[in-house]
Tab-separated table of C-alpha atoms in Angstrom:
chain	number	residue	atom	x	y	z
A	1	MET	CA	0.000	0.000	0.000
A	2	LYS	CA	1.329	3.402	-0.923
A	3	GLN	CA	2.502	5.740	1.792
A	4	GLN	CA	-0.155	8.212	2.895
A	5	SER	CA	0.718	11.821	2.020
A	6	LEU	CA	0.455	14.514	4.673
A	7	ASN	CA	-2.489	16.898	4.599
A	8	PHE	CA	-3.418	19.920	6.721
A	9	THR	CA	-5.057	17.717	9.368
A	10	ASP	CA	-1.904	15.591	9.709
A	11	VAL	CA	0.280	18.662	10.091
A	12	GLU	CA	-2.076	20.080	12.726
A	13	TYR	CA	-2.078	16.842	14.730
A	14	MET	CA	1.710	16.551	14.587
A	15	HIS	CA	1.963	19.555	16.944
A	16	ARG	CA	-0.509	18.367	19.594
A	17	LYS	CA	0.846	17.649	23.081
A	18	LYS	CA	-1.214	14.568	23.954
A	19	VAL	CA	-1.333	11.219	22.176
A	20	THR	CA	-4.515	9.288	22.937
A	21	LYS	CA	-4.506	5.705	24.192
A	22	ARG	CA	-6.350	4.623	21.041
A	23	GLU	CA	-3.639	6.123	18.864
A	24	GLU	CA	-0.858	4.507	20.931
A	25	PHE	CA	-2.603	1.146	20.689
A	26	LEU	CA	-3.125	1.345	16.929
A	27	GLU	CA	0.440	2.498	16.282
A	28	SER	CA	1.796	-0.420	18.334
A	29	MET	CA	-0.421	-2.973	16.602
A	30	ASP	CA	0.524	-1.535	13.218
A	31	LYS	CA	4.182	-2.256	13.961
A	32	MET	CA	3.526	-5.764	15.254
A	33	ILE	CA	1.225	-7.228	12.621
A	34	PRO	CA	2.898	-8.921	9.612
A	35	TRP	CA	0.738	-7.205	7.008
A	36	ASP	CA	2.354	-8.733	3.924
A	37	ASP	CA	2.049	-12.276	5.262
A	38	TRP	CA	-1.553	-11.829	6.404
A	39	VAL	CA	-2.482	-10.280	3.060
A	40	ASN	CA	-0.961	-13.292	1.293
A	41	ILE	CA	-3.041	-15.646	3.457
A	42	ILE	CA	-6.226	-13.903	2.324
A	43	ALA	CA	-5.146	-13.306	-1.296
A	44	HIS	CA	-5.602	-16.975	-2.197
A	45	TYR	CA	-9.358	-16.653	-1.566
A	46	TYR	CA	-9.887	-13.011	-2.560
A	47	PRO	CA	-11.735	-12.139	-5.805
A	48	SER	CA	-9.547	-10.815	-8.606
A	49	GLY	CA	-11.893	-7.952	-9.494
A	50	LYS	CA	-11.748	-8.745	-13.208
A	51	ARG	CA	-15.515	-9.149	-13.236
A	52	GLY	CA	-18.214	-7.084	-11.589
A	53	ARG	CA	-17.603	-4.344	-9.051
A	54	PRO	CA	-13.928	-3.377	-8.521
A	55	VAL	CA	-12.602	-4.781	-5.250
A	56	ARG	CA	-10.862	-2.807	-2.506
A	57	GLY	CA	-7.309	-3.647	-1.494
A	58	ILE	CA	-6.920	-6.597	0.877
A	59	GLU	CA	-4.796	-4.655	3.368
A	60	THR	CA	-7.350	-1.840	3.472
A	61	MET	CA	-10.168	-4.287	4.212
A	62	LEU	CA	-8.041	-6.195	6.748
A	63	ARG	CA	-7.179	-3.014	8.641
A	64	MET	CA	-10.849	-2.060	8.798
A	65	TYR	CA	-11.874	-5.571	9.877
A	66	LEU	CA	-9.265	-5.724	12.647
A	67	MET	CA	-10.351	-2.383	14.079
A	68	GLN	CA	-13.937	-3.583	13.999
A	69	ASN	CA	-12.878	-6.504	16.204
A	70	TRP	CA	-10.645	-4.507	18.545
A	71	PHE	CA	-13.317	-1.888	19.260
A	72	ASN	CA	-16.355	-4.209	18.961
A	73	LEU	CA	-18.196	-2.155	16.352
A	74	SER	CA	-20.825	-3.097	13.789
A	75	ASP	CA	-20.181	-2.883	10.045
A	76	ALA	CA	-21.905	0.503	9.811
A	77	ALA	CA	-20.431	1.842	13.075
A	78	ILE	CA	-16.803	1.155	12.130
A	79	GLU	CA	-17.291	3.052	8.847
A	80	ASP	CA	-18.632	6.116	10.683
A	81	THR	CA	-16.033	5.895	13.464
A	82	ILE	CA	-13.136	5.868	11.001
A	83	TYR	CA	-14.369	9.159	9.564
A	84	ASP	CA	-14.704	10.589	13.099
A	85	SER	CA	-11.391	9.353	14.529
A	86	TYR	CA	-8.025	10.701	13.385
A	87	ALA	CA	-6.236	7.695	14.921
A	88	MET	CA	-8.382	5.254	12.945
A	89	ARG	CA	-8.011	7.234	9.713
A	90	SER	CA	-4.246	7.155	10.144
A	91	PHE	CA	-4.319	3.408	10.801
A	92	MET	CA	-6.282	2.851	7.562
A	93	ARG	CA	-3.486	4.566	5.563
A	94	LEU	CA	-5.912	5.894	2.986
A	95	ASP	CA	-5.383	8.998	0.878
A	96	PHE	CA	-8.718	10.707	1.471
A	97	SER	CA	-8.113	13.123	-1.393
A	98	CYS	CA	-8.839	10.266	-3.808
A	99	GLU	CA	-10.134	7.351	-1.666
A	100	GLN	CA	-13.041	6.727	0.668
A	101	VAL	CA	-13.502	4.344	3.590
A	102	PRO	CA	-15.035	1.041	2.395
A	103	ASP	CA	-18.753	1.014	3.098
A	104	ALA	CA	-20.543	-1.362	5.456
A	105	THR	CA	-21.674	-3.675	2.643
A	106	THR	CA	-18.124	-4.115	1.365
A	107	LEU	CA	-16.935	-4.952	4.878
A	108	LEU	CA	-19.821	-7.408	5.295
A	109	LYS	CA	-18.784	-9.292	2.153
A	110	PHE	CA	-15.146	-9.308	3.288
A	111	ARG	CA	-16.146	-10.690	6.697
A	112	HIS	CA	-18.229	-13.434	5.086
A	113	LEU	CA	-15.231	-14.401	2.948
A	114	LEU	CA	-13.045	-14.721	6.051
A	115	GLU	CA	-15.696	-16.811	7.794
A	116	LYS	CA	-16.215	-19.089	4.796
A	117	HIS	CA	-12.525	-19.953	4.497
A	118	ASN	CA	-11.668	-20.008	8.232
A	119	ILE	CA	-9.187	-17.156	7.812
A	120	GLY	CA	-9.446	-16.292	11.511
A	121	GLU	CA	-7.972	-19.672	12.449
A	122	LYS	CA	-5.167	-19.220	9.901
A	123	LEU	CA	-4.245	-15.844	11.399
A	124	PHE	CA	-4.306	-17.326	14.908
A	125	GLU	CA	-2.022	-20.178	13.838
A	126	ASP	CA	0.346	-17.703	12.174
A	127	VAL	CA	0.741	-15.743	15.415
A	128	LYS	CA	1.245	-18.944	17.411
A	129	ARG	CA	3.897	-20.153	14.973
A	130	ARG	CA	5.818	-16.892	15.300
A	131	LEU	CA	5.673	-17.082	19.101
A	132	GLU	CA	7.014	-20.627	19.017
A	133	GLU	CA	9.815	-19.765	16.580
A	134	LYS	CA	10.936	-16.935	18.885
A	135	GLY	CA	10.865	-19.273	21.899
A	136	MET	CA	8.163	-17.212	23.574
A	137	ILE	CA	5.827	-20.175	24.028
A	138	MET	CA	7.375	-22.599	26.507
A	139	HIS	CA	6.174	-26.117	25.809
A	140	GLY	CA	5.681	-28.525	28.680
A	141	GLY	CA	2.688	-27.162	30.559
A	142	THR	CA	-0.866	-26.044	29.771
A	143	ILE	CA	-3.577	-24.250	31.740
A	144	VAL	CA	-7.125	-25.177	30.723
A	145	ASP	CA	-10.147	-22.994	31.381
A	146	ALA	CA	-13.385	-21.800	29.790
A	147	THR	CA	-15.403	-18.602	29.771
A	148	ILE	CA	-19.074	-17.998	29.006
A	149	ILE	CA	-20.004	-15.494	26.297
A	150	ASN	CA	-23.575	-14.308	26.717
A	151	ALA	CA	-25.999	-14.236	23.802
A	152	PRO	CA	-29.214	-12.217	23.520
A	153	SER	CA	-32.146	-14.264	24.791
A	154	SER	CA	-34.587	-12.031	22.910
A	155	THR	CA	-36.918	-13.608	20.340
A	156	LYS	CA	-37.524	-10.349	18.481
A	157	ASN	CA	-36.168	-11.577	15.146
A	158	LYS	CA	-37.575	-12.822	11.867
A	159	GLU	CA	-37.985	-16.396	13.108
A	160	GLY	CA	-39.295	-15.360	16.520
A	161	LYS	CA	-36.853	-17.759	18.198
A	162	ARG	CA	-33.660	-17.672	20.216
A	163	ASP	CA	-30.434	-18.738	18.536
A	164	PRO	CA	-30.785	-22.566	18.311
A	165	GLU	CA	-27.025	-23.113	18.612
A	166	MET	CA	-26.812	-21.262	21.927
A	167	HIS	CA	-27.906	-22.879	25.182
A	168	GLN	CA	-28.274	-21.939	28.822
A	169	THR	CA	-26.212	-23.082	31.761
A	170	LYS	CA	-26.041	-22.367	35.472
A	171	LYS	CA	-22.937	-20.997	37.140
A	172	GLY	CA	-23.204	-20.493	40.846
A	173	ASN	CA	-26.726	-19.262	41.428
A	174	GLN	CA	-27.070	-17.486	38.095
A	175	TRP	CA	-28.276	-18.727	34.702
A	176	TYR	CA	-26.500	-17.753	31.470
A	177	PHE	CA	-27.542	-18.162	27.840
A	178	GLY	CA	-24.904	-18.260	25.124
A	179	MET	CA	-21.718	-20.080	24.176
A	180	LYS	CA	-18.377	-21.052	25.724
A	181	ILE	CA	-14.829	-20.502	24.627
A	182	HIS	CA	-12.439	-23.173	25.937
A	183	ALA	CA	-8.782	-22.125	25.986
A	184	GLY	CA	-5.463	-23.860	26.445
A	185	VAL	CA	-2.835	-21.403	27.664
A	186	ASP	CA	0.909	-21.979	27.896
A	187	ALA	CA	1.716	-22.358	31.602
A	188	GLY	CA	5.115	-20.699	31.261
A	189	SER	CA	4.311	-17.603	29.210
A	190	GLY	CA	0.536	-17.140	29.395
A	191	TYR	CA	0.045	-17.086	25.618
A	192	VAL	CA	-3.002	-18.968	24.359
A	193	HIS	CA	-2.162	-21.853	22.014
A	194	THR	CA	-5.534	-23.586	21.469
A	195	ILE	CA	-9.188	-22.586	21.594
A	196	THR	CA	-12.455	-24.418	20.945
A	197	ALA	CA	-16.063	-23.214	20.962
A	198	THR	CA	-19.221	-24.925	22.191
A	199	ALA	CA	-22.677	-24.091	23.445
A	200	ALA	CA	-22.727	-22.838	27.039
A	201	ASN	CA	-24.228	-26.064	28.415
A	202	VAL	CA	-21.225	-28.193	27.398
A	203	SER	CA	-19.152	-29.085	30.440
A	204	ASP	CA	-15.633	-27.661	30.619
A	205	ILE	CA	-14.126	-31.081	31.192
A	206	ASN	CA	-15.563	-32.434	27.924
A	207	GLU	CA	-13.308	-30.153	25.862
A	208	ALA	CA	-10.192	-30.384	28.029
A	209	HIS	CA	-8.471	-33.140	26.026
A	210	LYS	CA	-8.591	-30.950	22.893
A	211	LEU	CA	-6.645	-28.195	24.667
A	212	ILE	CA	-3.706	-30.368	25.790
A	213	ARG	CA	-0.602	-30.520	23.582
A	214	ASP	CA	1.248	-33.734	22.790
A	215	ASP	CA	4.414	-32.602	24.596
A	216	ASP	CA	2.704	-31.318	27.755
A	217	GLU	CA	4.011	-32.763	31.009
A	218	VAL	CA	1.755	-30.890	33.430
A	219	VAL	CA	-1.796	-29.515	33.164
A	220	TYR	CA	-3.417	-26.964	35.497
A	221	GLY	CA	-7.153	-26.480	35.903
A	222	ASP	CA	-9.751	-25.299	38.394
A	223	SER	CA	-11.998	-27.608	40.398
A	224	GLY	CA	-14.344	-27.941	37.404
A	225	TYR	CA	-11.772	-30.272	35.854
A	226	GLY	CA	-11.747	-32.669	38.794
A	227	GLY	CA	-11.550	-36.257	37.569
A	228	LEU	CA	-9.893	-35.259	34.281
A	229	PRO	CA	-7.198	-38.010	34.506
A	230	LYS	CA	-9.978	-40.605	34.768
A	231	ARG	CA	-11.667	-39.564	31.520
A	232	GLU	CA	-11.602	-42.198	28.779
A	233	GLU	CA	-10.122	-39.815	26.201
A	234	ILE	CA	-7.206	-39.231	28.618
A	235	LYS	CA	-6.742	-42.806	29.814
A	236	SER	CA	-6.737	-44.171	26.261
A	237	ASP	CA	-4.037	-41.735	25.105
A	238	GLN	CA	-0.513	-42.939	25.831
A	239	ASP	CA	0.942	-39.438	26.188
A	240	LYS	CA	-1.924	-37.663	27.959
A	241	SER	CA	-2.331	-40.452	30.501
A	242	GLN	CA	1.243	-39.796	31.737
A	243	ILE	CA	0.697	-36.077	32.388
A	244	ASP	CA	0.797	-34.624	35.895
A	245	TYR	CA	-2.667	-33.102	36.374
A	246	ARG	CA	-2.556	-30.338	38.982
A	247	ILE	CA	-6.243	-29.628	39.447
A	248	ASN	CA	-7.456	-27.335	42.215
A	249	ILE	CA	-9.522	-28.955	44.950
A	250	LYS	CA	-12.666	-27.272	46.213
A	251	PRO	CA	-12.134	-25.775	49.693
A	252	SER	CA	-15.018	-27.863	51.021
A	253	LEU	CA	-13.181	-31.064	50.003
A	254	GLN	CA	-9.828	-30.188	51.546
A	255	LEU	CA	-8.870	-32.456	54.426
A	256	THR	CA	-7.119	-29.770	56.471
A	257	LYS	CA	-9.715	-27.518	58.062
A	258	SER	CA	-9.335	-23.763	58.288
A	259	SER	CA	-9.406	-24.028	62.102
A	260	PHE	CA	-6.107	-25.946	62.069
A	261	ASN	CA	-3.478	-23.954	63.984
A	262	GLY	CA	-0.367	-25.350	62.273
A	263	TYR	CA	0.992	-24.622	58.812
A	264	ASN	CA	-1.645	-25.582	56.261
A	265	TRP	CA	0.378	-27.387	53.584
A	266	GLU	CA	-2.740	-28.303	51.629
A	267	LYS	CA	-3.805	-24.663	51.367
A	268	SER	CA	-0.280	-23.689	50.337
A	269	ILE	CA	-0.257	-26.254	47.525
A	270	GLU	CA	-3.621	-25.057	46.260
A	271	HIS	CA	-2.398	-21.469	46.360
A	272	ARG	CA	0.610	-22.388	44.191
A	273	LYS	CA	-1.660	-24.093	41.665
A	274	SER	CA	-3.868	-21.005	41.533
A	275	ALA	CA	-0.856	-18.698	41.142
A	276	THR	CA	0.006	-20.480	37.897
A	277	ARG	CA	-3.562	-21.075	36.760
A	278	CYS	CA	-4.504	-17.376	36.996
A	279	LYS	CA	-2.495	-16.642	33.827
A	280	VAL	CA	-5.437	-17.855	31.775
A	281	GLU	CA	-7.545	-15.018	33.188
A	282	HIS	CA	-5.247	-12.405	31.625
A	283	ILE	CA	-6.074	-13.484	28.087
A	284	PHE	CA	-9.806	-13.590	28.865
A	285	LEU	CA	-9.548	-10.104	30.359
A	286	ILE	CA	-8.110	-8.675	27.153
A	287	VAL	CA	-10.776	-10.255	24.962
A	288	LYS	CA	-13.775	-9.506	27.172
A	289	ARG	CA	-12.778	-6.142	28.677
A	290	GLN	CA	-10.218	-4.417	26.454
A	291	PHE	CA	-11.825	-5.616	23.202
A	292	GLY	CA	-15.283	-5.514	24.774
A	293	TYR	CA	-16.370	-8.910	23.476
A	294	SER	CA	-18.418	-10.089	26.471
A	295	LYS	CA	-21.507	-10.793	24.343
A	296	VAL	CA	-21.825	-12.585	21.031
A	297	VAL	CA	-22.366	-10.402	17.973
A	298	TYR	CA	-23.601	-12.903	15.387
A	299	ARG	CA	-26.072	-15.783	15.319
A	300	GLY	CA	-24.475	-19.227	15.290
A	301	ILE	CA	-21.285	-20.500	16.898
A	302	ALA	CA	-19.178	-20.704	13.705
A	303	LYS	CA	-19.371	-16.973	12.857
A	304	ASN	CA	-18.517	-15.980	16.408
A	305	PHE	CA	-15.735	-18.565	16.597
A	306	ASN	CA	-13.992	-17.110	13.530
A	307	ARG	CA	-14.011	-13.728	15.269
A	308	PHE	CA	-12.660	-15.274	18.472
A	309	TYR	CA	-9.688	-16.668	16.568
A	310	VAL	CA	-8.866	-13.110	15.458
A	311	LEU	CA	-9.454	-11.741	18.964
A	312	PHE	CA	-7.216	-14.297	20.692
A	313	ALA	CA	-4.511	-13.842	18.048
A	314	SER	CA	-4.703	-10.102	18.732
A	315	ALA	CA	-4.710	-10.737	22.489
A	316	ASN	CA	-1.446	-12.678	22.158
A	317	ILE	CA	0.061	-9.675	20.366
A	318	VAL	CA	-1.210	-7.360	23.121
A	319	MET	CA	0.469	-9.649	25.670
A	320	CYS	CA	3.732	-9.179	23.757
A	321	LEU	CA	3.306	-5.426	23.902
A	322	ARG	CA	2.619	-5.503	27.636
A	323	ALA	CA	5.754	-7.585	28.156
A	324	GLU	CA	7.682	-5.072	26.021
A	325	GLN	CA	8.691	-7.868	23.644
A	326	LEU	CA	8.045	-5.946	20.431
A	327	GLU	CA	11.584	-6.385	19.114
A	328	GLU	CA	11.809	-10.024	20.226
A	329	PHE	CA	8.505	-10.870	18.580
A	330	ALA	CA	9.271	-8.817	15.450
A	331	LEU	CA	6.010	-9.589	13.668
A	332	GLY	CA	6.222	-6.713	11.269
């Protein structure tokens, strides 16, 4: 993509004293993302534009799509916000003297193309590969966990029904309706290496075996994964059956009571498990709080899952930025 020429707005903003957090974030992500490689991944499936309506550049559409995910905006809202935000306009790298922001319909078609060809998963795998090549993912241990993503329970749609792929589940004393994202996170670094998606009523332990790597020697999980080593899919696997499963025990099942006056070794062991296991919460925090994706946007698990691949790939990059590993990661 050609370099954007400076206009009067750019010159004016160059002399401002404050740089917004949005602008800092977008500038950092711009440096980290391997644009050429990601464009090449999409190019294999992208229309040539020889017939019909001329197509927009892949990098332009990808930049718009990524910002839509990072700021949790609809197709129409991201178009309007780019016009309103100087930081977003700069990130798009468009020459507004001769180009316009792609409209919502163009973005919709681009998003459907990514969903159809599972591009989100390919981008996620690309980020994971780069982390592994740089030695930033430390094989040997995995933390397994799941998080519920709420879905609208409203029936005010054309069919007059709730999303048939979403289901309800009870957590504590509260009922939730939606889907679950199950994540396997590297115990050493905290980077996510595997995710799966199910309806909310699927038990966490049912997906655990899909999150464990072949070379893992230890697996951490909360009390919801109790009995994991006894599962048939674990017992029948020669490698997974040899893993050390460090699963937290519910306080009510601990043998040493809180009234015990001596040193509570059992509580200390559980605390050490939790100190490692909490790393999985960091990646969920980025996706659900920083990116604002605490509720599903689309109907059906597959569409949302493609977006989660992009979100968790982006969350891994954000983790690199927080660890000040931009040069080590060297995505760009």
